[in-house]
Protein backbone atom coordinates (compact mmCIF):
# COMPACT_ATOMS: atom_id res chain seq x y z
CA UNK A 1 20.65 80.93 -81.92
CA UNK A 2 23.07 79.45 -79.39
CA UNK A 3 25.91 79.57 -81.92
CA UNK A 4 25.17 83.24 -82.59
CA UNK A 5 25.25 83.96 -78.86
CA UNK A 6 28.63 82.32 -78.27
CA UNK A 7 30.48 83.25 -81.48
CA UNK A 8 31.78 86.61 -82.57
CA UNK A 9 30.36 87.09 -86.08
CA UNK A 10 33.37 89.00 -87.41
CA UNK A 11 36.26 86.80 -86.28
CA UNK A 12 34.49 83.45 -85.91
CA UNK A 13 36.11 83.16 -82.47
CA UNK A 14 34.13 82.61 -79.31
CA UNK A 15 32.57 85.73 -77.79
CA UNK A 16 33.49 87.43 -74.54
CA UNK A 17 30.16 86.28 -73.16
CA UNK A 18 31.20 82.69 -73.81
CA UNK A 19 34.55 83.35 -72.12
CA UNK A 20 32.75 84.74 -69.07
CA UNK A 21 30.60 81.59 -68.93
CA UNK A 22 33.29 78.94 -69.41
CA UNK A 23 36.33 80.35 -67.60
CA UNK A 24 35.15 79.89 -63.98
CA UNK A 25 34.20 76.21 -64.43
CA UNK A 26 37.36 75.59 -66.48
CA UNK A 27 39.45 77.05 -63.64
CA UNK A 28 37.62 74.84 -61.15
CA UNK A 29 38.09 71.75 -63.33
CA UNK A 30 41.82 72.39 -63.69
CA UNK A 31 42.22 73.09 -59.96
CA UNK A 32 40.48 69.84 -59.05
CA UNK A 33 42.53 67.77 -61.51
CA UNK A 34 45.82 69.54 -60.77
CA UNK A 35 46.10 70.39 -64.47
CA UNK A 36 47.74 73.73 -65.33
CA UNK A 37 45.81 76.45 -67.14
CA UNK A 38 47.23 79.57 -68.74
CA UNK A 39 45.43 82.59 -70.14
CA UNK A 40 46.79 84.75 -72.97
CA UNK A 41 45.57 88.27 -73.70
CA UNK A 42 46.53 89.46 -77.21
CA UNK A 43 46.27 92.96 -78.56
CA UNK A 44 46.87 93.66 -82.25
CA UNK A 45 49.59 96.31 -82.31
CA UNK A 46 48.75 99.71 -83.77
CA UNK A 47 45.40 98.43 -85.00
CA UNK A 48 44.11 102.00 -85.35
CA UNK A 49 46.38 102.42 -88.39
CA UNK A 50 44.32 99.84 -90.30
CA UNK A 51 41.05 101.64 -89.63
CA UNK A 52 42.42 105.17 -90.01
CA UNK A 53 44.74 104.54 -92.94
CA UNK A 54 42.71 102.04 -94.97
CA UNK A 55 39.15 102.27 -93.63
CA UNK A 56 37.09 100.22 -91.23
CA UNK A 57 36.47 97.56 -93.88
CA UNK A 58 40.22 96.95 -93.94
CA UNK A 59 40.27 96.70 -90.14
CA UNK A 60 37.44 94.18 -90.30
CA UNK A 61 39.36 92.23 -92.94
CA UNK A 62 42.39 92.10 -90.63
CA UNK A 63 40.24 90.87 -87.72
CA UNK A 64 38.69 88.15 -89.90
CA UNK A 65 42.14 86.97 -91.05
CA UNK A 66 43.52 87.01 -87.50
CA UNK A 67 40.50 85.03 -86.25
CA UNK A 68 40.99 82.43 -88.96
CA UNK A 69 44.73 82.19 -88.28
CA UNK A 70 44.15 81.84 -84.54
CA UNK A 71 41.54 79.10 -85.02
CA UNK A 72 43.99 77.13 -87.18
CA UNK A 73 46.94 77.61 -84.82
CA UNK A 74 45.23 76.51 -81.60
CA UNK A 75 44.82 72.98 -80.25
CA UNK A 76 41.31 71.56 -80.07
CA UNK A 77 41.20 72.10 -76.29
CA UNK A 78 42.26 75.77 -76.51
CA UNK A 79 39.53 78.39 -76.42
CA UNK A 80 40.14 81.52 -78.50
CA UNK A 81 37.78 84.45 -77.88
CA UNK A 82 37.35 87.98 -79.08
CA UNK A 83 37.57 89.95 -75.87
CA UNK A 84 36.67 93.28 -77.46
CA UNK A 85 37.85 95.49 -80.31
CA UNK A 86 41.23 94.18 -81.40
CA UNK A 87 41.85 92.37 -78.12
CA UNK A 88 41.68 88.57 -78.03
CA UNK A 89 41.90 86.02 -75.23
CA UNK A 90 43.04 82.43 -75.40
CA UNK A 91 42.39 79.90 -72.64
CA UNK A 92 45.01 77.14 -72.73
CA UNK A 93 43.93 74.24 -70.47
CA UNK A 94 46.76 71.84 -69.71
CA UNK A 95 49.41 74.37 -70.74
CA UNK A 96 52.10 75.53 -68.38
CA UNK A 97 53.40 79.06 -68.74
CA UNK A 98 56.38 77.75 -70.74
CA UNK A 99 54.23 75.76 -73.16
CA UNK A 100 51.82 78.66 -73.56
CA UNK A 101 54.71 81.02 -74.30
CA UNK A 102 56.02 78.68 -77.02
CA UNK A 103 52.56 78.24 -78.55
CA UNK A 104 51.88 81.99 -78.56
CA UNK A 105 55.30 82.69 -80.08
CA UNK A 106 54.22 80.42 -82.93
CA UNK A 107 50.97 82.38 -83.20
CA UNK A 108 52.96 85.61 -83.41
CA UNK A 109 54.92 84.11 -86.29
CA UNK A 110 51.73 83.09 -88.07
CA UNK A 111 50.28 86.58 -87.67
CA UNK A 112 53.37 88.39 -88.94
CA UNK A 113 53.51 86.09 -91.96
CA UNK A 114 49.99 87.05 -93.05
CA UNK A 115 50.07 88.93 -96.35
CA UNK A 116 46.83 90.88 -96.31
CA UNK A 117 45.37 93.06 -99.03
CA UNK A 118 42.35 95.29 -99.08
CA UNK A 119 40.99 96.62 -102.37
CA UNK A 120 44.18 95.68 -104.13
CA UNK A 121 46.40 97.46 -101.63
CA UNK A 122 48.89 95.61 -99.40
CA UNK A 123 48.25 96.15 -95.69
CA UNK A 124 51.01 96.52 -93.09
CA UNK A 125 52.20 93.43 -91.22
CA UNK A 126 50.10 92.30 -88.27
CA UNK A 127 51.89 92.00 -84.95
CA UNK A 128 50.53 91.28 -81.49
CA UNK A 129 51.53 92.07 -77.93
CA UNK A 130 50.71 89.23 -75.55
CA UNK A 131 50.29 88.95 -71.81
CA UNK A 132 50.28 85.51 -70.18
CA UNK A 133 49.09 84.44 -66.75
CA UNK A 134 49.15 80.94 -65.26
CA UNK A 135 46.18 80.20 -63.01
CA UNK A 136 46.95 79.95 -59.31
CA UNK A 137 44.92 77.90 -56.80
CA UNK A 138 41.84 79.73 -55.62
CA UNK A 139 42.27 82.52 -58.17
CA UNK A 140 39.07 83.90 -59.65
CA UNK A 141 38.52 84.28 -63.37
CA UNK A 142 38.51 88.08 -63.09
CA UNK A 143 41.78 88.09 -61.10
CA UNK A 144 43.43 85.81 -63.66
CA UNK A 145 42.24 87.95 -66.57
CA UNK A 146 43.40 91.05 -64.69
CA UNK A 147 46.91 89.64 -64.29
CA UNK A 148 47.05 88.66 -67.98
CA UNK A 149 45.83 92.13 -68.94
CA UNK A 150 48.49 93.78 -66.74
CA UNK A 151 51.13 91.61 -68.45
CA UNK A 152 49.73 92.66 -71.83
CA UNK A 153 50.16 96.32 -70.93
CA UNK A 154 53.75 95.60 -69.87
CA UNK A 155 54.33 93.95 -73.27
CA UNK A 156 53.01 97.04 -75.01
CA UNK A 157 55.20 99.28 -72.83
CA UNK A 158 58.25 97.16 -73.71
CA UNK A 159 57.87 97.99 -77.39
CA UNK A 160 55.01 95.72 -78.53
CA UNK A 161 55.24 92.50 -80.56
CA UNK A 162 56.46 90.59 -77.52
CA UNK A 163 55.19 88.19 -74.85
CA UNK A 164 55.28 89.05 -71.16
CA UNK A 165 54.29 86.72 -68.33
CA UNK A 166 52.33 88.05 -65.37
CA UNK A 167 53.65 88.07 -61.86
CA UNK A 168 52.16 85.59 -59.44
CA UNK A 169 49.54 86.98 -57.10
CA UNK A 170 51.03 87.95 -53.75
CA UNK A 171 49.12 85.26 -51.84
CA UNK A 172 51.02 82.45 -53.61
CA UNK A 173 54.51 83.98 -53.56
CA UNK A 174 56.94 81.80 -51.67
CA UNK A 175 54.73 78.70 -51.78
CA UNK A 176 55.87 75.59 -53.54
CA UNK A 177 53.62 74.19 -56.31
CA UNK A 178 52.87 71.17 -54.08
CA UNK A 179 51.73 73.35 -51.17
CA UNK A 180 49.61 75.44 -53.54
CA UNK A 181 47.93 72.22 -54.79
CA UNK A 182 47.25 71.12 -51.22
CA UNK A 183 45.77 74.56 -50.47
CA UNK A 184 43.54 74.32 -53.55
CA UNK A 185 42.33 70.84 -52.63
CA UNK A 186 41.60 71.96 -49.06
CA UNK A 187 39.53 74.85 -50.40
CA UNK A 188 37.33 72.43 -52.39
């Protein structure tokens, strides 16, 4: 029962409910240890074409294949979740923005190299737009997800199939990483 509650049955990824449960304590753990944490929001580009052009079964087939590819491409500590529809979220504990960008660029390569077929018919290539946000001291889970989502929308506006990093929240602009760590430790 627990597995059914935390896993998305179609993709095999963790569910959004699981993400909502684990992200706040994961943020707190990383803040206390000084370990970086980056969130990635992925949206499968032009996903509607799979459902409209080939049927919903084809769309489901694409989601299953993407879930499997994402599970294989992630480190054991990464947490890949189906956020909703064709939108996915990956929590990357211990990953700086630069490392996360490199890892997600590899994921993009894996996705575009998928050769999917449905009922004997080749499906179009799968691409993904990605928004990244590095957690800032004292930032809530919803604020972090919101920044990653805003970066995702910028990626889509820039032509899709690209990775865009979120801006830092205004409260941390101009602070050095060391002063942000001190602020986070003082808050705890």
